[in-house]
CSV table of C-alpha atoms and ligand atoms in Angstrom, one decimal:
chain,number,residue,atom,x,y,z
W,1,UNK,CA,24.4,-0.6,-4.7
W,2,UNK,CA,22.7,-0.6,-8.1
W,3,UNK,CA,24.5,-2.5,-10.8
W,4,UNK,CA,23.8,-2.8,-14.5
W,5,UNK,CA,20.2,-1.6,-14.9
W,6,UNK,CA,17.6,0.5,-13.2
W,7,UNK,CA,14.2,-1.1,-12.5
W,8,UNK,CA,11.3,1.0,-13.6
W,9,UNK,CA,7.5,0.8,-13.3
W,10,UNK,CA,6.1,0.1,-16.7
W,11,UNK,CA,2.5,-0.9,-16.0
W,12,UNK,CA,-0.1,-0.5,-13.2
W,13,UNK,CA,-3.2,-2.2,-12.1
W,14,UNK,CA,-5.6,-1.8,-9.3
W,15,UNK,CA,-8.8,-3.4,-7.9
W,16,UNK,CA,-11.3,-2.4,-5.1
W,17,UNK,CA,-14.4,-4.2,-4.3
W,18,UNK,CA,-17.8,-2.9,-5.4
W,19,UNK,CA,-19.3,-2.7,-2.0
W,20,UNK,CA,-18.9,0.7,-0.4
W,21,UNK,CA,-19.0,1.0,3.4
W,22,UNK,CA,-19.8,4.7,4.1
W,23,UNK,CA,-19.4,6.6,7.4
W,24,UNK,CA,-23.1,6.6,7.7
W,25,UNK,CA,-23.1,2.7,7.5
W,26,UNK,CA,-20.6,2.7,10.4
W,27,UNK,CA,-22.9,4.9,12.4
W,28,UNK,CA,-25.2,2.0,12.5
W,29,UNK,CA,-22.5,-0.4,13.8
W,30,UNK,CA,-20.6,1.6,16.4
W,31,UNK,CA,-20.9,4.7,18.4
W,32,UNK,CA,-19.5,7.2,16.0
W,33,UNK,CA,-20.5,9.9,13.5
W,34,UNK,CA,-19.5,10.8,9.9
W,35,UNK,CA,-18.4,14.3,10.8
W,36,UNK,CA,-16.0,12.8,13.5
W,37,UNK,CA,-14.5,10.3,11.1
W,38,UNK,CA,-14.0,12.9,8.2
W,39,UNK,CA,-12.5,15.5,10.6
W,40,UNK,CA,-10.1,13.1,12.5
W,41,UNK,CA,-9.2,10.8,9.5
W,42,UNK,CA,-10.2,12.2,6.1
W,43,UNK,CA,-12.1,9.0,5.3
W,44,UNK,CA,-15.5,9.3,3.7
W,45,UNK,CA,-16.0,5.7,2.6
W,46,UNK,CA,-14.0,2.5,2.1
W,47,UNK,CA,-14.5,-0.6,-0.1
W,48,UNK,CA,-15.3,-4.0,1.6
W,49,UNK,CA,-15.3,-7.5,0.1
W,50,UNK,CA,-18.9,-8.8,0.7
W,51,UNK,CA,-18.6,-12.3,-1.0
W,52,UNK,CA,-17.1,-14.6,1.6
W,53,UNK,CA,-15.4,-16.7,-1.2
W,54,UNK,CA,-13.3,-13.6,-2.3
W,55,UNK,CA,-9.8,-13.7,-0.6
W,56,UNK,CA,-6.8,-11.5,-0.9
W,57,UNK,CA,-5.4,-13.4,-3.9
W,58,UNK,CA,-8.6,-12.7,-5.8
W,59,UNK,CA,-8.2,-9.0,-5.4
W,60,UNK,CA,-4.5,-9.3,-6.2
W,61,UNK,CA,-5.2,-11.3,-9.3
W,62,UNK,CA,-7.8,-8.8,-10.5
W,63,UNK,CA,-5.4,-6.0,-10.1
W,64,UNK,CA,-2.7,-8.0,-12.0
W,65,UNK,CA,-5.1,-8.8,-14.7
W,66,UNK,CA,-5.9,-5.1,-15.1
W,67,UNK,CA,-2.1,-4.4,-15.3
W,68,UNK,CA,-1.6,-7.0,-18.0
W,69,UNK,CA,-4.4,-5.7,-20.0
W,70,UNK,CA,-3.4,-2.0,-19.7
W,71,UNK,CA,0.3,-2.8,-20.1
W,72,UNK,CA,-0.2,-5.3,-22.9
W,73,UNK,CA,1.7,-8.0,-20.9
W,74,UNK,CA,1.3,-11.7,-21.7
W,75,UNK,CA,1.1,-14.0,-18.7
W,76,UNK,CA,4.0,-16.1,-19.9
W,77,UNK,CA,6.3,-13.0,-19.9
W,78,UNK,CA,6.3,-12.5,-16.1
W,79,UNK,CA,9.1,-14.0,-14.1
W,80,UNK,CA,8.2,-13.4,-10.5
W,81,UNK,CA,5.3,-12.1,-8.4
W,82,UNK,CA,5.9,-10.7,-5.0
W,83,UNK,CA,2.7,-10.1,-3.0
W,84,UNK,CA,2.9,-8.0,0.1
W,85,UNK,CA,0.0,-8.7,2.5
W,86,UNK,CA,-0.9,-8.9,6.1
W,87,UNK,CA,-4.0,-10.8,5.2
W,88,UNK,CA,-2.8,-13.8,3.1
W,89,UNK,CA,-5.3,-16.4,2.0
W,90,UNK,CA,-3.8,-19.0,4.2
W,91,UNK,CA,-1.1,-19.3,6.9
W,92,UNK,CA,0.6,-21.9,4.7
W,93,UNK,CA,0.4,-21.6,0.8
W,94,UNK,CA,1.6,-18.2,-0.3
W,95,UNK,CA,-0.9,-15.7,-1.8
W,96,UNK,CA,1.8,-15.3,-4.5
W,97,UNK,CA,1.4,-18.9,-5.4
W,98,UNK,CA,-2.4,-18.5,-5.6
W,99,UNK,CA,-2.0,-15.4,-7.7
W,100,UNK,CA,0.3,-17.2,-10.3
W,101,UNK,CA,-2.3,-19.9,-10.5
W,102,UNK,CA,-5.3,-17.7,-10.8
W,103,UNK,CA,-3.7,-15.3,-13.4
W,104,UNK,CA,-2.5,-18.2,-15.5
W,105,UNK,CA,1.3,-17.4,-15.0
W,106,UNK,CA,3.2,-20.5,-16.1
W,107,UNK,CA,6.8,-19.0,-16.1
W,108,UNK,CA,6.7,-17.2,-12.7
W,109,UNK,CA,7.2,-18.0,-9.2
W,110,UNK,CA,5.3,-16.2,-6.4
W,111,UNK,CA,6.1,-15.3,-2.8
W,112,UNK,CA,4.7,-13.3,0.0
W,113,UNK,CA,6.2,-10.6,2.1
W,114,UNK,CA,4.8,-8.9,5.0
W,115,UNK,CA,5.6,-5.5,6.6
W,116,UNK,CA,2.0,-4.4,7.1
W,117,UNK,CA,1.5,-0.9,5.7
W,118,UNK,CA,5.2,-0.5,4.7
W,119,UNK,CA,5.0,-3.9,2.8
W,120,UNK,CA,4.5,-2.6,-0.7
W,121,UNK,CA,7.5,-0.3,-0.4
W,122,UNK,CA,9.7,-3.0,0.9
W,123,UNK,CA,8.5,-5.5,-1.7
W,124,UNK,CA,9.1,-2.8,-4.5
W,125,UNK,CA,12.7,-2.6,-3.4
W,126,UNK,CA,13.1,-6.3,-3.4
W,127,UNK,CA,11.5,-6.6,-6.8
W,128,UNK,CA,13.7,-3.8,-8.2
W,129,UNK,CA,16.8,-5.6,-6.9
W,130,UNK,CA,15.7,-8.6,-9.0
W,131,UNK,CA,15.7,-6.5,-12.0
W,132,UNK,CA,18.8,-4.5,-11.2
W,133,UNK,CA,20.9,-7.7,-10.7
W,134,UNK,CA,19.7,-9.1,-14.1
W,135,UNK,CA,18.1,-12.1,-12.4
W,136,UNK,CA,14.6,-11.3,-13.6
W,137,UNK,CA,13.2,-9.5,-16.6
W,138,UNK,CA,9.5,-8.8,-15.5
W,139,UNK,CA,8.7,-8.6,-11.9
W,140,UNK,CA,5.1,-7.9,-10.5
W,141,UNK,CA,4.9,-6.4,-7.1
W,142,UNK,CA,1.5,-6.3,-5.5
W,143,UNK,CA,0.1,-4.8,-2.4
W,144,UNK,CA,-3.1,-6.5,-1.3
W,145,UNK,CA,-5.2,-6.7,1.8
W,146,UNK,CA,-8.5,-7.9,2.8
W,147,UNK,CA,-8.6,-5.9,6.0
W,148,UNK,CA,-12.3,-6.7,6.5
W,149,UNK,CA,-11.1,-10.3,7.6
W,150,UNK,CA,-9.2,-8.9,10.6
W,151,UNK,CA,-11.4,-5.8,11.6
W,152,UNK,CA,-13.7,-5.9,14.6
W,153,UNK,CA,-16.8,-4.1,13.4
W,154,UNK,CA,-17.7,-3.4,17.0
W,155,UNK,CA,-14.4,-1.5,17.8
W,156,UNK,CA,-14.7,2.1,16.8
W,157,UNK,CA,-11.0,2.8,17.2
W,158,UNK,CA,-10.2,0.6,14.2
W,159,UNK,CA,-13.2,-0.3,12.1
W,160,UNK,CA,-13.6,3.3,10.8
W,161,UNK,CA,-10.0,3.2,9.3
W,162,UNK,CA,-9.7,0.2,7.2
W,163,UNK,CA,-10.7,-1.0,3.7
W,164,UNK,CA,-10.0,-3.8,1.1
W,165,UNK,CA,-8.2,-3.5,-2.1
W,166,UNK,CA,-5.1,-4.4,-4.2
W,167,UNK,CA,-2.6,-2.6,-6.4
W,168,UNK,CA,0.0,-4.0,-8.8
W,169,UNK,CA,3.0,-2.6,-10.6
W,170,UNK,CA,5.3,-4.2,-13.3
W,171,UNK,CA,9.0,-3.6,-12.9
W,172,UNK,CA,11.3,-3.9,-15.9
W,173,UNK,CA,14.9,-3.0,-16.7
W,174,UNK,CA,15.9,0.3,-18.4
W,175,UNK,CA,19.2,1.8,-19.1
W,176,UNK,CA,17.8,5.3,-18.9
W,177,UNK,CA,17.8,7.4,-15.7
W,178,UNK,CA,14.3,6.3,-14.7
W,179,UNK,CA,13.0,4.0,-12.0
W,180,UNK,CA,14.0,3.2,-8.4
W,181,UNK,CA,16.8,5.3,-7.2
W,182,UNK,CA,17.1,4.7,-3.5
W,183,UNK,CA,15.4,3.4,-0.5
W,184,UNK,CA,15.7,4.2,3.2
W,185,UNK,CA,13.9,1.7,5.5
W,186,UNK,CA,13.8,1.0,9.3
W,187,UNK,CA,12.0,-1.4,11.7
W,188,UNK,CA,11.5,-1.4,15.4
W,189,UNK,CA,9.9,-4.6,16.8
W,190,UNK,CA,9.0,-2.9,20.1
W,191,UNK,CA,6.3,-1.1,18.2
W,192,UNK,CA,4.3,-4.3,18.2
W,193,UNK,CA,2.6,-3.3,21.4
W,194,UNK,CA,0.8,-0.6,19.7
W,195,UNK,CA,-0.4,-2.1,16.5
W,196,UNK,CA,-0.9,-5.8,16.1
W,197,UNK,CA,-3.1,-8.9,15.3
W,198,UNK,CA,-2.0,-11.1,18.2
W,199,UNK,CA,-3.3,-14.5,17.4
W,200,UNK,CA,-3.3,-16.9,14.4
W,201,UNK,CA,0.4,-17.2,14.1
W,202,UNK,CA,3.0,-19.4,15.8
W,203,UNK,CA,3.2,-17.3,18.9
W,204,UNK,CA,-0.6,-17.6,19.7
W,205,UNK,CA,-2.1,-20.3,17.5
W,206,UNK,CA,-5.8,-20.1,17.2
W,207,UNK,CA,-7.7,-21.7,20.2
W,208,UNK,CA,-10.9,-21.1,21.9
W,209,UNK,CA,-9.2,-18.6,24.3
W,210,UNK,CA,-7.8,-16.6,21.4
W,211,UNK,CA,-11.3,-16.5,19.8
W,212,UNK,CA,-13.0,-15.5,23.1
W,213,UNK,CA,-10.5,-12.8,23.7
W,214,UNK,CA,-10.9,-11.5,20.1
W,215,UNK,CA,-7.1,-11.7,19.5
W,216,UNK,CA,-7.6,-12.4,15.8
W,217,UNK,CA,-8.6,-8.8,15.2
W,218,UNK,CA,-6.3,-5.8,14.7
W,219,UNK,CA,-5.9,-3.7,17.7
W,220,UNK,CA,-3.9,-0.4,18.1
W,221,UNK,CA,-3.0,2.5,20.2
W,222,UNK,CA,-4.1,5.0,17.7
W,223,UNK,CA,-2.4,8.0,19.3
W,224,UNK,CA,1.0,6.4,19.7
W,225,UNK,CA,0.8,5.1,16.0
W,226,UNK,CA,-0.2,8.6,14.9
W,227,UNK,CA,2.8,10.4,16.3
W,228,UNK,CA,5.2,7.6,15.3
W,229,UNK,CA,3.9,7.6,11.7
W,230,UNK,CA,4.5,11.4,11.3
W,231,UNK,CA,7.9,11.2,12.8
W,232,UNK,CA,9.1,8.1,10.9
W,233,UNK,CA,7.8,9.1,7.5
W,234,UNK,CA,9.2,12.7,7.9
W,235,UNK,CA,12.6,11.4,9.1
W,236,UNK,CA,13.0,8.9,6.3
W,237,UNK,CA,11.9,11.3,3.6
W,238,UNK,CA,14.4,13.7,4.9
W,239,UNK,CA,17.1,11.0,4.8
W,240,UNK,CA,16.3,10.2,1.2
W,241,UNK,CA,16.2,13.7,0.1
W,242,UNK,CA,19.6,14.3,1.8
W,243,UNK,CA,21.2,11.3,0.4
W,244,UNK,CA,20.1,12.2,-3.1
W,245,UNK,CA,20.9,15.9,-2.9
W,246,UNK,CA,17.2,16.8,-3.5
W,247,UNK,CA,15.3,19.9,-2.2
W,248,UNK,CA,11.7,19.3,-1.5
W,249,UNK,CA,10.9,21.8,-4.3
W,250,UNK,CA,12.4,19.3,-6.7
W,251,UNK,CA,9.8,16.6,-5.7
W,252,UNK,CA,7.0,16.4,-8.2
W,253,UNK,CA,4.9,14.0,-6.2
W,254,UNK,CA,4.9,12.6,-2.7
W,255,UNK,CA,2.9,9.3,-2.7
W,256,UNK,CA,2.4,8.5,1.0
W,257,UNK,CA,0.7,5.5,2.8
W,258,UNK,CA,-2.9,6.5,3.3
W,259,UNK,CA,-3.6,5.9,6.9
W,260,UNK,CA,-5.0,9.3,8.1
W,261,UNK,CA,-5.3,12.5,6.2
W,262,UNK,CA,-3.9,14.4,9.2
W,263,UNK,CA,-0.8,12.2,9.1
W,264,UNK,CA,-0.3,12.8,5.4
W,265,UNK,CA,-0.8,16.6,5.7
W,266,UNK,CA,1.7,16.7,8.8
W,267,UNK,CA,4.3,14.9,6.7
W,268,UNK,CA,3.7,17.0,3.7
W,269,UNK,CA,4.0,20.2,5.9
W,270,UNK,CA,7.1,19.0,7.7
W,271,UNK,CA,8.8,18.5,4.3
W,272,UNK,CA,7.7,21.8,3.0
W,273,UNK,CA,5.5,20.4,0.2
W,274,UNK,CA,2.4,22.1,-1.3
W,275,UNK,CA,-0.9,20.3,-1.3
W,276,UNK,CA,-0.6,19.8,-5.1
W,277,UNK,CA,2.6,17.8,-4.5
W,278,UNK,CA,1.0,15.3,-2.0
W,279,UNK,CA,-1.2,12.6,-3.5
W,280,UNK,CA,-4.3,11.6,-1.6
W,281,UNK,CA,-7.1,9.1,-2.1
W,282,UNK,CA,-7.8,8.1,1.5
W,283,UNK,CA,-11.3,9.7,1.3
W,284,UNK,CA,-12.5,6.9,-1.0
W,285,UNK,CA,-10.7,3.8,0.1
W,286,UNK,CA,-9.5,4.4,3.7
W,287,UNK,CA,-6.4,2.5,4.8
W,288,UNK,CA,-6.0,-0.6,2.6
W,289,UNK,CA,-2.7,-1.5,4.3
W,290,UNK,CA,-0.1,-2.7,1.7
W,291,UNK,CA,-2.5,-1.6,-1.2
W,292,UNK,CA,-2.6,2.2,-0.4
W,293,UNK,CA,0.5,3.2,-2.4
W,294,UNK,CA,0.0,1.1,-5.6
W,295,UNK,CA,-3.6,2.2,-5.5
W,296,UNK,CA,-2.5,5.8,-5.3
W,297,UNK,CA,-0.1,5.3,-8.1
W,298,UNK,CA,-2.8,3.7,-10.1
W,299,UNK,CA,-5.4,6.5,-9.5
W,300,UNK,CA,-2.9,9.3,-10.3
W,301,UNK,CA,-1.0,7.7,-13.1
W,302,UNK,CA,-2.3,10.3,-15.6
W,303,UNK,CA,-0.6,13.0,-13.6
W,304,UNK,CA,2.8,11.5,-13.7
W,305,UNK,CA,5.4,12.3,-16.5
W,306,UNK,CA,8.6,10.5,-17.5
W,307,UNK,CA,11.3,12.1,-15.3
W,308,UNK,CA,9.1,13.2,-12.5
W,309,UNK,CA,10.9,12.9,-9.1
W,310,UNK,CA,8.7,11.0,-6.6
W,311,UNK,CA,9.0,10.0,-3.1
W,312,UNK,CA,6.9,7.0,-1.8
W,313,UNK,CA,6.7,6.8,2.0
W,314,UNK,CA,4.9,4.5,4.5
W,315,UNK,CA,4.6,3.6,8.1
W,316,UNK,CA,3.1,0.5,9.5
W,317,UNK,CA,3.0,-2.3,12.1
W,318,UNK,CA,6.2,-3.7,13.3
W,319,UNK,CA,6.8,-0.7,13.6
W,320,UNK,CA,8.1,-0.6,10.0
W,321,UNK,CA,8.7,2.5,8.0
W,322,UNK,CA,10.7,4.1,5.2
W,323,UNK,CA,10.9,6.1,2.0
W,324,UNK,CA,11.7,5.4,-1.6
W,325,UNK,CA,12.9,7.8,-4.2
W,326,UNK,CA,12.1,7.1,-7.8
W,327,UNK,CA,12.0,8.8,-11.2
W,328,UNK,CA,8.8,8.0,-13.1
W,329,UNK,CA,9.4,6.4,-16.4
W,330,UNK,CA,7.4,5.5,-19.6
W,331,UNK,CA,4.5,3.2,-19.2
W,332,UNK,CA,4.3,0.4,-21.8
W,333,UNK,CA,0.9,1.4,-22.8
W,334,UNK,CA,-1.0,4.2,-21.1
W,335,UNK,CA,-4.7,3.8,-20.8
W,336,UNK,CA,-6.1,5.9,-23.6
W,337,UNK,CA,-8.9,8.4,-23.2
W,338,UNK,CA,-11.5,6.4,-24.8
W,339,UNK,CA,-10.9,3.2,-22.8
W,340,UNK,CA,-12.2,2.6,-19.4
Y,1,COA,N1,-15.9,7.9,16.7
Y,1,COA,C1,-16.2,8.9,17.7
Y,1,COA,N2,-15.3,9.0,18.7
Y,1,COA,C2,-14.2,8.3,18.7
Y,1,COA,C3,-13.9,7.3,17.8
Y,1,COA,C4,-14.8,7.1,16.7
Y,1,COA,N3,-14.7,6.2,15.7
Y,1,COA,N4,-12.7,6.7,18.0
Y,1,COA,C5,-12.3,7.3,19.1
Y,1,COA,N5,-13.1,8.1,19.6
Y,1,COA,C6,-13.0,9.0,20.8
Y,1,COA,C7,-12.0,8.5,21.8
Y,1,COA,O1,-12.7,7.6,22.5
Y,1,COA,C8,-11.7,9.8,22.5
Y,1,COA,O2,-12.7,10.1,23.5
Y,1,COA,P1,-12.2,10.6,24.9
Y,1,COA,O3,-11.5,11.9,24.7
Y,1,COA,O4,-13.5,10.7,25.6
Y,1,COA,O5,-11.4,9.5,25.4
Y,1,COA,C9,-11.7,10.8,21.4
Y,1,COA,O6,-12.5,10.3,20.3
Y,1,COA,C10,-10.4,11.1,20.9
Y,1,COA,O7,-9.7,10.0,20.7
Y,1,COA,P2,-8.2,10.0,20.2
Y,1,COA,O8,-7.7,8.5,20.1
Y,1,COA,O9,-7.3,11.0,20.7
Y,1,COA,O10,-8.4,10.5,18.6
Y,1,COA,P3,-7.4,10.8,17.5
Y,1,COA,O11,-7.6,12.2,17.1
Y,1,COA,O12,-6.1,10.3,17.9
Y,1,COA,O13,-8.0,9.9,16.4
Y,1,COA,C11,-7.3,7.8,15.3
Y,1,COA,C12,-7.9,8.5,16.5
Y,1,COA,C13,-7.4,6.3,15.5
Y,1,COA,C14,-8.2,8.2,14.1
Y,1,COA,C15,-6.0,8.4,15.2
Y,1,COA,O14,-5.3,8.2,16.3
Y,1,COA,C16,-5.2,7.6,14.1
Y,1,COA,O15,-5.5,7.7,12.9
Y,1,COA,N6,-4.0,7.0,14.5
Y,1,COA,C17,-3.2,6.3,13.5
Y,1,COA,C18,-3.9,5.0,13.3
Y,1,COA,C19,-3.3,4.3,12.0
Y,1,COA,O16,-2.9,5.0,11.1
Y,1,COA,N7,-3.3,2.9,12.0
Y,1,COA,C20,-2.8,2.2,11.0
Y,1,COA,C21,-1.3,2.2,11.0
Y,1,COA,S1,-0.5,2.6,9.6
């Protein structure tokens, strides 16, 4: 239940690596072709970290620095950094801690959360709760993943899908009717059979055997995930619409997790939304896991007006899925036309 304040997004930042991995590049690596990839997924290219010294926290920090610059936020003002990632820098030492260090945040604490592709949405609700309760004043929520660190570039079922990137939002309190209004989330652990990185955690610590069996790479049953994603996102969007007495015609923007263009279009069709209502950037970035939704918000921010009704929805490993309803607010300092 919401208490004193609403939590509203007041600044955004994003980062994708410079290196572009095109479908034609992938034709050199696996038995595939660009036409197949575009028609089955909508992905034309994705960004990949080339420099082995760049980890998830570096991308997350660059997204945060962009947010601080565009939003005119000083490092000392930020209370808390929540990083959602499935590809942390380390098993022990949170990526949130690394981001606070690298961005020079002296008054903040940083943690990680992980719900794979749903991670940003879940973290956004956690961050909003910190603001709504009055416990924090400025919470940064980041979705960041270096998927190239867990993708097997000899497996055509997965390597065509994923890219690297990071997106960040700043949450602050408002007494106006803007911000996060409601969330509806679900998880089903039995879904782990269909989308998982099996080794590297406490269940299957790294060993010669796990390396030999390539268990440190993501593997999936694409068809099962495909169907479950459409169902899960459609159902939770409908739940959130119903709970908030909204018709789909009242939704200005659906910002879905970007896993597959056909999944996104099916969810949009199921909800009765027009193409203009559904925000898409999968063609350029592929699936950046926890980063897709904040990167999409970052890309489309100029289209959003204060008071717009928005539904964010995601589906990912776990299985984990859900939808969040928010009313767009006022950004602290919109990027002006003559700035990059
Ligand atoms: N290039 C060419 N052919 C490929 C291919 C590729 N990269 N990957 C698979 N194929 C082949 C398959 O081997 C299969 O051949 P077959 O019929 O001879 O067995 C054929 O294409 C169709 O495979 P299928 O798995 O049915 O394709 P699809 O239309 O379901 O598309 C995915 C595959 C992976 C793109 C799709 O299932 C998907 O996007 N699933 C969701 C994955 C996802 O979002 N994961 C992240 C979670 S959020």
